[in-house]
PDB file of C-alpha atoms in Angstrom:
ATOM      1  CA  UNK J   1      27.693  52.256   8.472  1.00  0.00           C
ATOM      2  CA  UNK J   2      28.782  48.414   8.087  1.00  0.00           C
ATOM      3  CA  UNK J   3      26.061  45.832   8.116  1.00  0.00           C
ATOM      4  CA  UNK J   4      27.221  42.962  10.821  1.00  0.00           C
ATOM      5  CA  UNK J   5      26.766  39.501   9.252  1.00  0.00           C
ATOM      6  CA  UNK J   6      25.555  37.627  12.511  1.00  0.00           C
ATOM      7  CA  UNK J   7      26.044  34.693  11.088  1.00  0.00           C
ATOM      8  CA  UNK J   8      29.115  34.794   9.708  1.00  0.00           C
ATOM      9  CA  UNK J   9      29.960  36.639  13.564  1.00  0.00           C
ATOM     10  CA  UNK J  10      28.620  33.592  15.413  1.00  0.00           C
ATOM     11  CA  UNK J  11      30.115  31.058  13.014  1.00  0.00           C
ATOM     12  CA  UNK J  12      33.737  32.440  13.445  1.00  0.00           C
ATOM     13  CA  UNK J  13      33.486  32.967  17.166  1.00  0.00           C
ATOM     14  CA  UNK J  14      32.475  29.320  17.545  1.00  0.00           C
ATOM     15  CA  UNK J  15      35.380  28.168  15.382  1.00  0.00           C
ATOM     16  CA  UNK J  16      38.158  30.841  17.136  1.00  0.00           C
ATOM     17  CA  UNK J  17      36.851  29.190  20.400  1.00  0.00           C
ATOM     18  CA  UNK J  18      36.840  25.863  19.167  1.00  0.00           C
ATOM     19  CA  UNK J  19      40.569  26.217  17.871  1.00  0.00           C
ATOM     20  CA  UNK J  20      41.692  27.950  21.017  1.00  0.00           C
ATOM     21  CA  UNK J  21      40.195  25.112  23.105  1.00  0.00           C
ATOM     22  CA  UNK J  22      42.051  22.591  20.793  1.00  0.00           C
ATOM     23  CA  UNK J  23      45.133  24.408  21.799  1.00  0.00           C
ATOM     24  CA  UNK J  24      44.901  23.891  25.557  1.00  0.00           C
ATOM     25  CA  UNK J  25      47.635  21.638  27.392  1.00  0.00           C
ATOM     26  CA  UNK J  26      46.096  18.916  28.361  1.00  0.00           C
ATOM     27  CA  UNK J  27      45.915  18.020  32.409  1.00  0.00           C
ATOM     28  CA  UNK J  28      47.337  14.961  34.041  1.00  0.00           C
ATOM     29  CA  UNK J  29      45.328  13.535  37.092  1.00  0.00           C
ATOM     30  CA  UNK J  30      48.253  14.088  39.081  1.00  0.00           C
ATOM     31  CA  UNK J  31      48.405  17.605  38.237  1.00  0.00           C
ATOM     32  CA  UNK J  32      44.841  18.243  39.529  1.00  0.00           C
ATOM     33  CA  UNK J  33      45.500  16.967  43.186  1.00  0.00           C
ATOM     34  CA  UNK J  34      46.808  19.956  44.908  1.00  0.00           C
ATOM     35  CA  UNK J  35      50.675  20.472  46.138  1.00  0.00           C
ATOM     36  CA  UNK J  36      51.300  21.460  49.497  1.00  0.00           C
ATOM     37  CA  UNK J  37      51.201  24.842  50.692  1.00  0.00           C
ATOM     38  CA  UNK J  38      55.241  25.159  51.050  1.00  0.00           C
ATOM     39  CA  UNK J  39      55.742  23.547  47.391  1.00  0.00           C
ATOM     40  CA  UNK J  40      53.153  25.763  45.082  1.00  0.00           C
ATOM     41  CA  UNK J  41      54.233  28.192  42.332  1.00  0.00           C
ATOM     42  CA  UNK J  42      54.936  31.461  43.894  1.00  0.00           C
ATOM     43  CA  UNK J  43      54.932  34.952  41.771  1.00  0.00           C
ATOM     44  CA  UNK J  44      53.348  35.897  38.006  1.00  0.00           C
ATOM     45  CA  UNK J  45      53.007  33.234  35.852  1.00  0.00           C
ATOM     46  CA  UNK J  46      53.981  30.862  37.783  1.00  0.00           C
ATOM     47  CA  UNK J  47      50.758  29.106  37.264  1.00  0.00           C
ATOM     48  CA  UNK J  48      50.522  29.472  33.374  1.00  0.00           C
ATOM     49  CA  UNK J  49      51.077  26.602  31.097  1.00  0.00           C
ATOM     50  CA  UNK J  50      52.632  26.871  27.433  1.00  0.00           C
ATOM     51  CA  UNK J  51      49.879  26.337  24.848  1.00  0.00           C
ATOM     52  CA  UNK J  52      50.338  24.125  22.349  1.00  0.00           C
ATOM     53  CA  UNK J  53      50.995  25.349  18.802  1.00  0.00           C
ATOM     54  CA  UNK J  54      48.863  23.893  15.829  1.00  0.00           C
ATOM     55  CA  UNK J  55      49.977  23.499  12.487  1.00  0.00           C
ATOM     56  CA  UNK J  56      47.673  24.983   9.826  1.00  0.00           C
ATOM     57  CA  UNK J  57      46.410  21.555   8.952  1.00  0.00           C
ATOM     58  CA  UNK J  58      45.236  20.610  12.803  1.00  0.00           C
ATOM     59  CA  UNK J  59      43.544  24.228  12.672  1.00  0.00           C
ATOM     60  CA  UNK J  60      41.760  23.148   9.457  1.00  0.00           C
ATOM     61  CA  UNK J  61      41.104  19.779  10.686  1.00  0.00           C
ATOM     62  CA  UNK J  62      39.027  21.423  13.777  1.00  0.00           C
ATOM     63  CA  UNK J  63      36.974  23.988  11.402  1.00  0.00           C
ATOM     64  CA  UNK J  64      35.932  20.929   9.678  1.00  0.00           C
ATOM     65  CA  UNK J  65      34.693  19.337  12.446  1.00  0.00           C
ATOM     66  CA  UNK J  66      32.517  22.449  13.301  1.00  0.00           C
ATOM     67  CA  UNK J  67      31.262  21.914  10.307  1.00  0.00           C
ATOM     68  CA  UNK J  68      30.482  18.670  10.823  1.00  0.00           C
ATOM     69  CA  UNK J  69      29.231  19.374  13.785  1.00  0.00           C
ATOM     70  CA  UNK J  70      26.628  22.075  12.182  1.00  0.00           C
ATOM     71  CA  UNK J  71      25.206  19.711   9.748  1.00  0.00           C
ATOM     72  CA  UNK J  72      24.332  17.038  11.611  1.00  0.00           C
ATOM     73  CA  UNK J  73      22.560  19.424  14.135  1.00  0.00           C
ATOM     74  CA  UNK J  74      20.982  21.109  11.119  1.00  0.00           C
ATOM     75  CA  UNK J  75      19.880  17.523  10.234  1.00  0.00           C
ATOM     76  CA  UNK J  76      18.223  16.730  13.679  1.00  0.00           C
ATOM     77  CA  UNK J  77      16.898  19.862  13.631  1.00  0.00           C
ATOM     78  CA  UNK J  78      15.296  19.762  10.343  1.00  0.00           C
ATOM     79  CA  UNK J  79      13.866  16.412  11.707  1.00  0.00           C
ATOM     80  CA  UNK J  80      11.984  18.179  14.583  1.00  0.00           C
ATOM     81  CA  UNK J  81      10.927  20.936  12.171  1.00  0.00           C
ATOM     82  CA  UNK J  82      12.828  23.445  13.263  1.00  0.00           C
ATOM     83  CA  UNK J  83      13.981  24.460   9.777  1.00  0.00           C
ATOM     84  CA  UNK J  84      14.492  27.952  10.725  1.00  0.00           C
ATOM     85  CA  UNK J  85      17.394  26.895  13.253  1.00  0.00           C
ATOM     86  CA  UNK J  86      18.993  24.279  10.739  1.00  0.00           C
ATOM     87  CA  UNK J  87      19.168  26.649   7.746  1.00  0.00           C
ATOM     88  CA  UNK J  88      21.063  29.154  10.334  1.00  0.00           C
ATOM     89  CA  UNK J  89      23.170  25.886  11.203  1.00  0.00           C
ATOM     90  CA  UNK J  90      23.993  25.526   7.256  1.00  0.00           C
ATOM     91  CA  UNK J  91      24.580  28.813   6.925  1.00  0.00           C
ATOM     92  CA  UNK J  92      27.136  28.707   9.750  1.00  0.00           C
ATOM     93  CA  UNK J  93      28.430  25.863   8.417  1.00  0.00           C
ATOM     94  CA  UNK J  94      29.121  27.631   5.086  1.00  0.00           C
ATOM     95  CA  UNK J  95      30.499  30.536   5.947  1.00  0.00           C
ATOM     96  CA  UNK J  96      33.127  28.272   7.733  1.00  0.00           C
ATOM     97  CA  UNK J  97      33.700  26.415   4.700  1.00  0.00           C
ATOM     98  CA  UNK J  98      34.263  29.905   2.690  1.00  0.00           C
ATOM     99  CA  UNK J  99      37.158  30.559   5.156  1.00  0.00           C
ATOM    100  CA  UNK J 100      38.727  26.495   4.363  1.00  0.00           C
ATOM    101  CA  UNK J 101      38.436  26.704   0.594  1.00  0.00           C
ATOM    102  CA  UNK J 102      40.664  30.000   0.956  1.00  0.00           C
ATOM    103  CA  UNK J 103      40.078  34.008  -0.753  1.00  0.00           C
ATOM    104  CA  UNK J 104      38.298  33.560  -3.974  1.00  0.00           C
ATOM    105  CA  UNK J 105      36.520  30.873  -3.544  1.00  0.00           C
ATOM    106  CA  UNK J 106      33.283  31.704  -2.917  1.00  0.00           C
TER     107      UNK J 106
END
């Protein structure tokens, strides 16, 4: 039976998300006020919008900033005593870095 590093789980969840979200078009304020009825986007996929494509670098570039992100919490955590909840943070935070620094690495 595999042991499931929840950790490691959350830590790459949060980064797939953030990279997905980083990949989003972004909207216009003219796109958000609404067309007539006669001139919307009729049948399947009509609606959808290409997603931008990141390079490899812009992917890393976001993982680092979840890492960033996860350190400084840890920091203000560890501040209010809530060491348990930063060293989870760090942990996250290092697992992420593990998947940067490439196989081997660790």
């Amino acid at each position: 039976m595999r042991v499931r590093d929840k950790v490691a789980v959350g830590a790459l969840r949060a980064a797939l998300a953030a990279v997905d979200n980083a990949e989003a078009v972004p909207v216009g304020g003219a796109e958000l006020r609404g067309l007539a009825l006669e001139q919307s986007p009729v049948g399947a996929g009509a609606t959808e919008a290409v997603r931008r494509e990141l390079s490899e670098r812009a992917v890393a570039d976001v993982v680092r900033a979840e890492v960033a992100e996860r350190r400084e919490a840890a920091a203000q955590l560890s501040a209010l005593g809530q060491a348990d909840r930063a060293e989870r943070l760090l942990e996250e935070a290092a697992v992420l870095l593990r998947f940067l620094d490439g196989p081997g690495a660790a």
